[in-house]
Short mmCIF file of C-alpha atoms in Angstrom, two decimals:
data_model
loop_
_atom_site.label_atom_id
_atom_site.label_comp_id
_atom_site.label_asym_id
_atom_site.label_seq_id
_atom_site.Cartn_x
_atom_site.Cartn_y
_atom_site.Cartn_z
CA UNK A 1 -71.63 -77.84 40.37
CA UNK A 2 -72.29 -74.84 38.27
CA UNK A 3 -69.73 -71.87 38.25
CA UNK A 4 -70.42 -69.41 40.86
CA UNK A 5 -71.73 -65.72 40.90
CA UNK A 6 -69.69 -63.64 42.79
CA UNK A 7 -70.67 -60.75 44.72
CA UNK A 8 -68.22 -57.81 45.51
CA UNK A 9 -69.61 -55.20 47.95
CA UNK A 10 -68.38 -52.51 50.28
CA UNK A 11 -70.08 -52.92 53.94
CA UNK A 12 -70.68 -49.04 53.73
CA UNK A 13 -72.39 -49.25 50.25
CA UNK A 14 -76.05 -49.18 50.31
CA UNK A 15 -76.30 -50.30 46.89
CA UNK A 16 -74.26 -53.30 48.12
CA UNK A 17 -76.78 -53.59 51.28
CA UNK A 18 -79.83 -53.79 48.71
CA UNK A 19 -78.31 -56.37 47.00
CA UNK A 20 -77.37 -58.50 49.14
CA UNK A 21 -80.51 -58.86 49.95
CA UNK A 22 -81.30 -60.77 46.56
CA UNK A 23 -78.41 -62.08 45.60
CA UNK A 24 -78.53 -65.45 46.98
CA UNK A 25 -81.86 -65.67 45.84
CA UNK A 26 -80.65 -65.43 42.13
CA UNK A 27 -78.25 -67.14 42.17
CA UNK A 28 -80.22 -70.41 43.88
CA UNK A 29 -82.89 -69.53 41.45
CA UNK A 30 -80.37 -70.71 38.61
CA UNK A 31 -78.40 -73.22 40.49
CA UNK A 32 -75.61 -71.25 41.34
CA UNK A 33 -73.47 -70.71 44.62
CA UNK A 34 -72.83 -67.25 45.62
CA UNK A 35 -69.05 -65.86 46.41
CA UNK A 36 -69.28 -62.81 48.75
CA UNK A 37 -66.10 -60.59 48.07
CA UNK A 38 -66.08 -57.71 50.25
CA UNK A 39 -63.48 -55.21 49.20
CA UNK A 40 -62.84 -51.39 50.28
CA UNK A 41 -64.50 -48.55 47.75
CA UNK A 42 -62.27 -45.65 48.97
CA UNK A 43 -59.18 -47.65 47.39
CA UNK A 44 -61.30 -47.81 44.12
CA UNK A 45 -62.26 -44.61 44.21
CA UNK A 46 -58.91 -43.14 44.55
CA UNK A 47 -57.89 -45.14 41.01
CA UNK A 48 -60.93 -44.12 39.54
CA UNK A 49 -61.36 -40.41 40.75
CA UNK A 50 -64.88 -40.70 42.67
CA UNK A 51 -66.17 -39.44 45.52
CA UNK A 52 -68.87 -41.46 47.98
CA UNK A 53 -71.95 -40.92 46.30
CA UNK A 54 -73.41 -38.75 49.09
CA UNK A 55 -70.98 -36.19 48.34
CA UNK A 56 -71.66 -35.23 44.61
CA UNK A 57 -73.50 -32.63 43.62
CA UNK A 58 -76.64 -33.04 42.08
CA UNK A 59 -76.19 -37.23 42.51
CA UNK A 60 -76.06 -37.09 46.04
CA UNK A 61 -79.57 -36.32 46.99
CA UNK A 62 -81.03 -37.95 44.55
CA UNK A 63 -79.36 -41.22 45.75
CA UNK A 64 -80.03 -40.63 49.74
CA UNK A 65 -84.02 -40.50 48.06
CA UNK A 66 -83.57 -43.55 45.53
CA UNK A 67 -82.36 -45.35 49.18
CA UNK A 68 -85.40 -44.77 50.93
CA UNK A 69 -87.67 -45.73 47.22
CA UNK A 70 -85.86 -48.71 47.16
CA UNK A 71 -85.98 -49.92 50.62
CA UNK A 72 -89.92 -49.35 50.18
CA UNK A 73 -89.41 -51.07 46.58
CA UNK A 74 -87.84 -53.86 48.20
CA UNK A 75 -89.90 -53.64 51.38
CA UNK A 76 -86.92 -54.31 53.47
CA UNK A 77 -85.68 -52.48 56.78
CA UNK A 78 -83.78 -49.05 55.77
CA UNK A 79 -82.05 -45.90 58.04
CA UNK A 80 -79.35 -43.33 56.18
CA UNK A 81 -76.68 -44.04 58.95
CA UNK A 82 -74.93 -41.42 61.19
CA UNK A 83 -71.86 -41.37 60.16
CA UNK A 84 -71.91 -42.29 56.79
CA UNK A 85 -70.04 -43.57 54.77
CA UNK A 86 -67.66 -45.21 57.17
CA UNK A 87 -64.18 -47.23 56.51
CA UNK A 88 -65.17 -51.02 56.52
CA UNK A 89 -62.04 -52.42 57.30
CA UNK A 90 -62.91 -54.40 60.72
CA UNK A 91 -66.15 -55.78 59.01
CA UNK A 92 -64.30 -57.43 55.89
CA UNK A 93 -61.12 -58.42 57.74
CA UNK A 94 -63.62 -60.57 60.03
CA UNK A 95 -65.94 -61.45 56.92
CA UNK A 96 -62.27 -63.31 55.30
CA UNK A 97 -60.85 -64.69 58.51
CA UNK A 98 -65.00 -66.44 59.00
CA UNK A 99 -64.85 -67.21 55.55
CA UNK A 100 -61.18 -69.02 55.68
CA UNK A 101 -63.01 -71.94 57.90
CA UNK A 102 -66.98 -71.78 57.47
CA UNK A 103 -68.22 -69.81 53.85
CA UNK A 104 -71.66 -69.85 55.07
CA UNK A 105 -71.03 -68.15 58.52
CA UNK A 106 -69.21 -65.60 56.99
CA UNK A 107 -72.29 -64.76 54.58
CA UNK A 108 -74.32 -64.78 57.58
CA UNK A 109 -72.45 -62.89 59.56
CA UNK A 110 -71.75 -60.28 56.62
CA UNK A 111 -75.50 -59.70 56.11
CA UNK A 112 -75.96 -59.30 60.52
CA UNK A 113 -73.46 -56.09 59.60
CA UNK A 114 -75.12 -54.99 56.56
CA UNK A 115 -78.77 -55.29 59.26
CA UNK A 116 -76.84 -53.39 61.53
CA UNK A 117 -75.78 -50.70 59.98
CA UNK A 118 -78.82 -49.93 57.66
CA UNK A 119 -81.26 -51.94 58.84
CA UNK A 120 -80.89 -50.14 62.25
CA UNK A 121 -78.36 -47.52 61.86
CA UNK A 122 -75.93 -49.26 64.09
CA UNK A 123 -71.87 -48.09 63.15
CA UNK A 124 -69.73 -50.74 62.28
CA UNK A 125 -66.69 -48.59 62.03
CA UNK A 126 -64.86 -50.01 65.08
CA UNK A 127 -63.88 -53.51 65.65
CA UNK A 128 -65.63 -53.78 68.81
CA UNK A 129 -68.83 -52.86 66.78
CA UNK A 130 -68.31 -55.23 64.54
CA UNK A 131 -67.04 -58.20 67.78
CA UNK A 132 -70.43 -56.79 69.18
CA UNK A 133 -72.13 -58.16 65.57
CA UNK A 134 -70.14 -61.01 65.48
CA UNK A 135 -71.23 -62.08 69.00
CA UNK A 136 -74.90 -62.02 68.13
CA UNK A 137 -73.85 -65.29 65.49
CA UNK A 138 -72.19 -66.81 68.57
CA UNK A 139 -68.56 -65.70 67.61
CA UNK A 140 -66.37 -65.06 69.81
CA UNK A 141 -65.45 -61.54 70.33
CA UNK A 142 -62.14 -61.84 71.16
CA UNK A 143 -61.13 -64.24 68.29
CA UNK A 144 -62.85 -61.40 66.14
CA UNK A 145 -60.38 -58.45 67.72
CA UNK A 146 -57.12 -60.78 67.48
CA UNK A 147 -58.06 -61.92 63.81
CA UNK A 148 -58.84 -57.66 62.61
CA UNK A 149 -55.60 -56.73 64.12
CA UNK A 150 -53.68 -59.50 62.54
CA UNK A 151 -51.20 -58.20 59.83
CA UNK A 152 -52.60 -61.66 57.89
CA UNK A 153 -56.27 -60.30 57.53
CA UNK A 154 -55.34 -56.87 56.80
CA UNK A 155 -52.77 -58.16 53.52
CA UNK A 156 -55.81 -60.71 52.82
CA UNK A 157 -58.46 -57.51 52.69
CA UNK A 158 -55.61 -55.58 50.95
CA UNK A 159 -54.69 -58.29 48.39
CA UNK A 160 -58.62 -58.79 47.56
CA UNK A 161 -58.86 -55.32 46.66
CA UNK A 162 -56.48 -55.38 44.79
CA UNK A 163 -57.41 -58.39 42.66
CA UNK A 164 -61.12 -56.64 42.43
CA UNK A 165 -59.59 -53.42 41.04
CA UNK A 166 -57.46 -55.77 38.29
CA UNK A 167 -61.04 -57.26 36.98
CA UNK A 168 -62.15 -54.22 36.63
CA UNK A 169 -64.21 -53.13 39.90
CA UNK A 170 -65.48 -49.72 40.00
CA UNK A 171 -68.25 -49.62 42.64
CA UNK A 172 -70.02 -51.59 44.40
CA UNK A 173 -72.26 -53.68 44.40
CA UNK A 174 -70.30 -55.84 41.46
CA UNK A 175 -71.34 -59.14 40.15
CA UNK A 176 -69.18 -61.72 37.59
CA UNK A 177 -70.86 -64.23 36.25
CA UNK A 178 -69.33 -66.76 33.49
CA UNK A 179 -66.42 -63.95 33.63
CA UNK A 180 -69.30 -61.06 32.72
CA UNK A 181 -69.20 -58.12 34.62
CA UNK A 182 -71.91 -56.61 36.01
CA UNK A 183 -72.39 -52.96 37.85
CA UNK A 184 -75.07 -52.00 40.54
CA UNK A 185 -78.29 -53.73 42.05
CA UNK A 186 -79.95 -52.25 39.42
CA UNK A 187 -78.24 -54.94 37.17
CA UNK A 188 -79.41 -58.07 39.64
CA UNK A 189 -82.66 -58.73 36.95
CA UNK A 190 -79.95 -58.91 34.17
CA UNK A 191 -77.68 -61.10 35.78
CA UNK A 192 -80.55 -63.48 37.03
CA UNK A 193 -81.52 -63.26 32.98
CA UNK A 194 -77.88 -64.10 32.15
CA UNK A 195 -77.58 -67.31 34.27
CA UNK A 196 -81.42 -68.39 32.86
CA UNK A 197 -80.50 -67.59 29.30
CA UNK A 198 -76.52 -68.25 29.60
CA UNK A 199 -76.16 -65.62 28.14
CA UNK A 200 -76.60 -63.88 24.92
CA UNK B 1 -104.96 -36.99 29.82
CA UNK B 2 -102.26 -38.80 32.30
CA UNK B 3 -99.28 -36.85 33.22
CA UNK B 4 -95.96 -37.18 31.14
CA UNK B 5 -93.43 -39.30 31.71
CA UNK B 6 -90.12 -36.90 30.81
CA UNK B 7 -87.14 -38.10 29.12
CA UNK B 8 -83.84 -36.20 29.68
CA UNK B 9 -80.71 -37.12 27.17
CA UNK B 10 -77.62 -35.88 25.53
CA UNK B 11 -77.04 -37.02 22.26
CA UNK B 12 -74.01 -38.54 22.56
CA UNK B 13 -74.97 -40.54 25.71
CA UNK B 14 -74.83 -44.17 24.69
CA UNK B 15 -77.34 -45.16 27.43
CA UNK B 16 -79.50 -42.27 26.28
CA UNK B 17 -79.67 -44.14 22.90
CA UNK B 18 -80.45 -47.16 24.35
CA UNK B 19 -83.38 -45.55 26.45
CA UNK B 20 -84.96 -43.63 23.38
CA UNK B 21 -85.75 -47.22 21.83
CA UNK B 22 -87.85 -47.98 24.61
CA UNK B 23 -89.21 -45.23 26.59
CA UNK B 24 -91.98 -44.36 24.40
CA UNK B 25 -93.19 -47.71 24.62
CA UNK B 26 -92.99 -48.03 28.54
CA UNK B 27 -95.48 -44.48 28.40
CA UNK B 28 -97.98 -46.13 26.17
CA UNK B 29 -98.30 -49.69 28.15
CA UNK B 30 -99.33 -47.13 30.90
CA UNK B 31 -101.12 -44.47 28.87
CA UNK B 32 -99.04 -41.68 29.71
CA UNK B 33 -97.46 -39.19 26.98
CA UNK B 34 -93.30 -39.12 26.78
CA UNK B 35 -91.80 -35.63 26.56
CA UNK B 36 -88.30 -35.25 25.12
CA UNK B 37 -85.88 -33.45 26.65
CA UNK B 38 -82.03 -32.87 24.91
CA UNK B 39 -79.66 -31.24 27.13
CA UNK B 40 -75.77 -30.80 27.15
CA UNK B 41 -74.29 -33.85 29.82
CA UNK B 42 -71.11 -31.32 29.49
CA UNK B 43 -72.87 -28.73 31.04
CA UNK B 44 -74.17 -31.08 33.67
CA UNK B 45 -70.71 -32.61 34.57
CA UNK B 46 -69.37 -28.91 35.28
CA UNK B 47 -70.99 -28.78 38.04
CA UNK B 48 -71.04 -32.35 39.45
CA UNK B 49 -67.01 -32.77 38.82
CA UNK B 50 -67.63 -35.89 36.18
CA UNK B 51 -65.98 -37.00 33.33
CA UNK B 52 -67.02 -38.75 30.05
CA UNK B 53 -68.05 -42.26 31.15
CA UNK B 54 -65.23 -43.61 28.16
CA UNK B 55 -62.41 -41.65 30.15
CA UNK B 56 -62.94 -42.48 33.21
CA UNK B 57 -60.30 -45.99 34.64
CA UNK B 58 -62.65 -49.04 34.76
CA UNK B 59 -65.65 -47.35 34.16
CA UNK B 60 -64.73 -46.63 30.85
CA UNK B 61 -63.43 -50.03 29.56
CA UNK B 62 -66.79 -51.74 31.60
CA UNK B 63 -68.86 -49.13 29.80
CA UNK B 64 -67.54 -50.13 26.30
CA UNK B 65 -68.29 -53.86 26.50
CA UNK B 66 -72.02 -52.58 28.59
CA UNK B 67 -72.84 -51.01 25.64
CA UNK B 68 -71.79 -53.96 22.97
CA UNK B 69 -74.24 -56.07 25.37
CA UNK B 70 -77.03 -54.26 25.80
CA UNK B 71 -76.92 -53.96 22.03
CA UNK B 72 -77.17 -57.57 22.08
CA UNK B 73 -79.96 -57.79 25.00
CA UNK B 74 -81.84 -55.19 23.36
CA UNK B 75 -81.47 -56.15 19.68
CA UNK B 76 -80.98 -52.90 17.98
CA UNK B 77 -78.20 -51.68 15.83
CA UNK B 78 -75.05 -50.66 17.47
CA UNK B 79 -71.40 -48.98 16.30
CA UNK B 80 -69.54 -47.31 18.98
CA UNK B 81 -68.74 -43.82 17.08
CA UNK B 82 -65.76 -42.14 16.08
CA UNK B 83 -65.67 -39.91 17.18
CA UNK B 84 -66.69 -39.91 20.55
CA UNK B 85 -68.04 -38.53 22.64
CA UNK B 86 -69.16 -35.40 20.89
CA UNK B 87 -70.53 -31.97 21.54
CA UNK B 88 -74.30 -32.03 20.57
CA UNK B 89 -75.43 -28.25 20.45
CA UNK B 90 -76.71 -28.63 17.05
CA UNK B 91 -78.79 -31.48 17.27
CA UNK B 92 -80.44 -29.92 20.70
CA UNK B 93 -81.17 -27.01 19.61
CA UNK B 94 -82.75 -28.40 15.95
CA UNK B 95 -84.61 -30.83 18.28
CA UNK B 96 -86.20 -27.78 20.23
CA UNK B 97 -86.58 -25.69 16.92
CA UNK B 98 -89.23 -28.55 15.58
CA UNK B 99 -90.33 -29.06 18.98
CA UNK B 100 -91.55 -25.15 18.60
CA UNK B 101 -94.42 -26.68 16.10
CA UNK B 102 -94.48 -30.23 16.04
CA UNK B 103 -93.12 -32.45 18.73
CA UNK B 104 -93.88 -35.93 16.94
CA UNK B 105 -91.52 -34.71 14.49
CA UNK B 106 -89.13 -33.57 16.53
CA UNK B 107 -88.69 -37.39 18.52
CA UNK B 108 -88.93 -38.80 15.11
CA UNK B 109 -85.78 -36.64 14.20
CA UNK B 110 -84.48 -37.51 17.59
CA UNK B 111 -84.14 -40.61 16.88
CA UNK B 112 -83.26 -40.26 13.43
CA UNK B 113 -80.36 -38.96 15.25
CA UNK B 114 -79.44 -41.53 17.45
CA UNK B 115 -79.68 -44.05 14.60
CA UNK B 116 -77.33 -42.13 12.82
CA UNK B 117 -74.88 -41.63 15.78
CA UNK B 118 -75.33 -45.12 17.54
CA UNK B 119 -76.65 -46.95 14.95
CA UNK B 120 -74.79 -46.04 11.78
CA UNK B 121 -71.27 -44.39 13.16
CA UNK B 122 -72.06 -41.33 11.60
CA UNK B 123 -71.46 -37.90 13.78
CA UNK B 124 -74.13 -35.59 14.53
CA UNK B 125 -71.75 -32.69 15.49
CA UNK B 126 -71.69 -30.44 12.89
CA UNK B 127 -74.75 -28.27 11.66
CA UNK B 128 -73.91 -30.09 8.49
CA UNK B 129 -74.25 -33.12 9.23
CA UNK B 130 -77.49 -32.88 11.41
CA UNK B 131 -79.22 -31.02 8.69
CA UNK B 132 -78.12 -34.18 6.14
CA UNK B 133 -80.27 -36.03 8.93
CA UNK B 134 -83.29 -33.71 8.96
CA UNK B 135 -83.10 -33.93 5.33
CA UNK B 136 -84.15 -37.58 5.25
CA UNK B 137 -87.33 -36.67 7.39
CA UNK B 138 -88.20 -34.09 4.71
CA UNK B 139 -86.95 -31.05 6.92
CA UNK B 140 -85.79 -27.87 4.69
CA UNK B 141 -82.23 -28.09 5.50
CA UNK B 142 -81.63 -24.24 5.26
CA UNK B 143 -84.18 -23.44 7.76
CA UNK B 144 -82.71 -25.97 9.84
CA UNK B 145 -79.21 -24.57 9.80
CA UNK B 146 -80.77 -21.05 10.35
CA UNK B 147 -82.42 -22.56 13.95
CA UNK B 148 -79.03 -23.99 14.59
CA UNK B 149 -77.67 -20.99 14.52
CA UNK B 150 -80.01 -18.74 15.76
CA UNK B 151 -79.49 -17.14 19.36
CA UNK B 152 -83.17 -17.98 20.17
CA UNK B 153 -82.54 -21.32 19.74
CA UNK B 154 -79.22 -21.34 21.60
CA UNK B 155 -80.75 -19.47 24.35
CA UNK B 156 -83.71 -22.25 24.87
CA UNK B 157 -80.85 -25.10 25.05
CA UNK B 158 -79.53 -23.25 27.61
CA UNK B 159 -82.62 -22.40 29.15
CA UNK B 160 -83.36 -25.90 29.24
CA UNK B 161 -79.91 -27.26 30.27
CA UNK B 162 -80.05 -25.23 33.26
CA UNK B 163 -83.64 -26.56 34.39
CA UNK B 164 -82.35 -29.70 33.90
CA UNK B 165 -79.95 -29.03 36.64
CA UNK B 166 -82.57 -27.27 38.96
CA UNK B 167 -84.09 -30.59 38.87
CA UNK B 168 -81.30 -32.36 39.85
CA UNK B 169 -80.97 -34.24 36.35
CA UNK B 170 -77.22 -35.54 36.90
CA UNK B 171 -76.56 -37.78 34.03
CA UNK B 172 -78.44 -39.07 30.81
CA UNK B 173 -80.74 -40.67 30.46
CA UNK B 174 -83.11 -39.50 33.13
CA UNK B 175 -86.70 -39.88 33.73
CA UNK B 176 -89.16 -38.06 35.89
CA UNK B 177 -92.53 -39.29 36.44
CA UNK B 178 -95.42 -37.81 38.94
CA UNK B 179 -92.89 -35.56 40.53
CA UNK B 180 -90.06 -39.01 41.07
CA UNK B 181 -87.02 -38.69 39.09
CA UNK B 182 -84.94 -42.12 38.23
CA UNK B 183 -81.55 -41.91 36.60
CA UNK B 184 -80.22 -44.35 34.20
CA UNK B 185 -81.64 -46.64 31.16
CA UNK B 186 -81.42 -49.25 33.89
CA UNK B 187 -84.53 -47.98 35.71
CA UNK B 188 -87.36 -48.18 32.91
CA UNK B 189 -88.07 -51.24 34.28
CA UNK B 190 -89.07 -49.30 38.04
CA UNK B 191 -90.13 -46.75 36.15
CA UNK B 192 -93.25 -49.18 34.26
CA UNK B 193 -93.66 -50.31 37.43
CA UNK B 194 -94.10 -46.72 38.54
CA UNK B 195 -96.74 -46.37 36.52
CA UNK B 196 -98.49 -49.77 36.58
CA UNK B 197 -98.86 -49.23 40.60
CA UNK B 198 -98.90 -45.38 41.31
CA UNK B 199 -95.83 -45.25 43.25
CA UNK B 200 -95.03 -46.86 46.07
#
């Protein structure tokens, strides 16, 4: 089996929602398996200085009108949430503790929260939101609340955020492929023409 | 005639560089005209609260090695300069001096620039040394050095820097086409497609 292409994403990064949209179409496209790596952007950002996107001057309205372009680009379902941004804790806490025993679940269910919350505007913040998400896959709700509460989940979500920051995560989304980096869905083409090529 | 496709840069934006090798080709596959635009990214980042893509943690090490590669991808020459990055008054306001009579001359010293910045390691900061470039396109240098530091000239990079910011032009490069604006060297791609289709 080829090496994988990993996918690092914040559940409250549009960017992130766009592409993982495509990802596991590039990656099949070149034989790969996806990793999904949810991690939490506000602990980036405070290394790094930013601010959530919507709040900078000047780059903040132009990227609340590049969301709507590129949900028409991609022809996919698109609302600016209210609130937004939101902490994604609950979300990736449940994405690892799914992940732990069925990979492909926890995609699945990771792309019903991304639906949710910008497909239909749909919070996540709040575990039971995201028990409420997890109960639409067939998951039950009260093994979701036990496992986001659990001190084990929280150090796992911690410990991958930490090990994201260490390779040199910035924003999200964030791809590695063949141990390239790669920043933004903009990038998605480039990666797909890394794994064709391998490289250059 | 089609409407322009506007290009937006700071000299001493690496993905600016990278842009200006293309963008004049991605206007003529769709029969549109480029206009250049040179503004000051300092300026810019006053009011958005950035920093110098090099300086910033991550960002600046992932830039680096971005740049190296899309060098590679792209197939043009590349040195990352030292130093930078560097203030670029004089090379604006030259590039708006020739602009004044002939515009075709004024990208081909534009990129005369670049080449010398990105693709040589030379600086373009002082008067000096952007005149030394002029020179090799047959531009009197003493006129040249006159512009630079006339307050005519000044005034227009100002004039300019500040419409840049009316627009909401955030970083470099951007592009604006039919009214849409699209940040980054990234987006030619969308923005061909832009064109090809009318918008979407």
């Amino acid at each position: 089996m080829s090496a994988d292409l990993e996918f690092y994403f914040d559940f409250s990064s549009p960017y992130g929602y766009f592409a993982s949209l495509r990802v596991d179409r590039v990656a099949e496209a070149a034989g790969r398996q996806t990793v999904w790596k949810p991690f939490l952007l506000g602990v980036v950002f405070k290394d790094t200085g930013a601010r959530p996107l919507a709040q900078v001057p000047l780059k903040g309205p132009y990227s609340i009108h590049d969301w709507h372009r590129l949900a028409r680009y991609q022809g996919c379902p698109w609302v600016l949430p209210d609130p937004f941004p939101i902490p994604t804790q609950a979300a990736a806490r449940a994405f690892y503790w799914l992940e732990s025993t069925d990979a492909e679940l926890a995609k699945r269910f990771a792309r019903a929260c991304y639906h949710a919350y910008f497909g239909e505007g749909r919070s996540i913040m709040a575990p039971q939101a995201v028990a409420d998400v997890g109960a639409s896959l067939g998951i039950a709700p009260d093994d979701l609340l036990d496992a986001v509460a659990a001190s084990g989940w929280k150090d796992k979500l911690k410990e991958e955020t930490e090990a994201a920051i260490r390779r040199g995560v910035f924003g999200s989304p964030f791809f590695f492929v063949d141990g390239e980096g790669f920043w933004g869905s903009d990038r998605l083409d480039m990666v797909a023409e890394w794994l064709a090529r391998g490289g250059w």
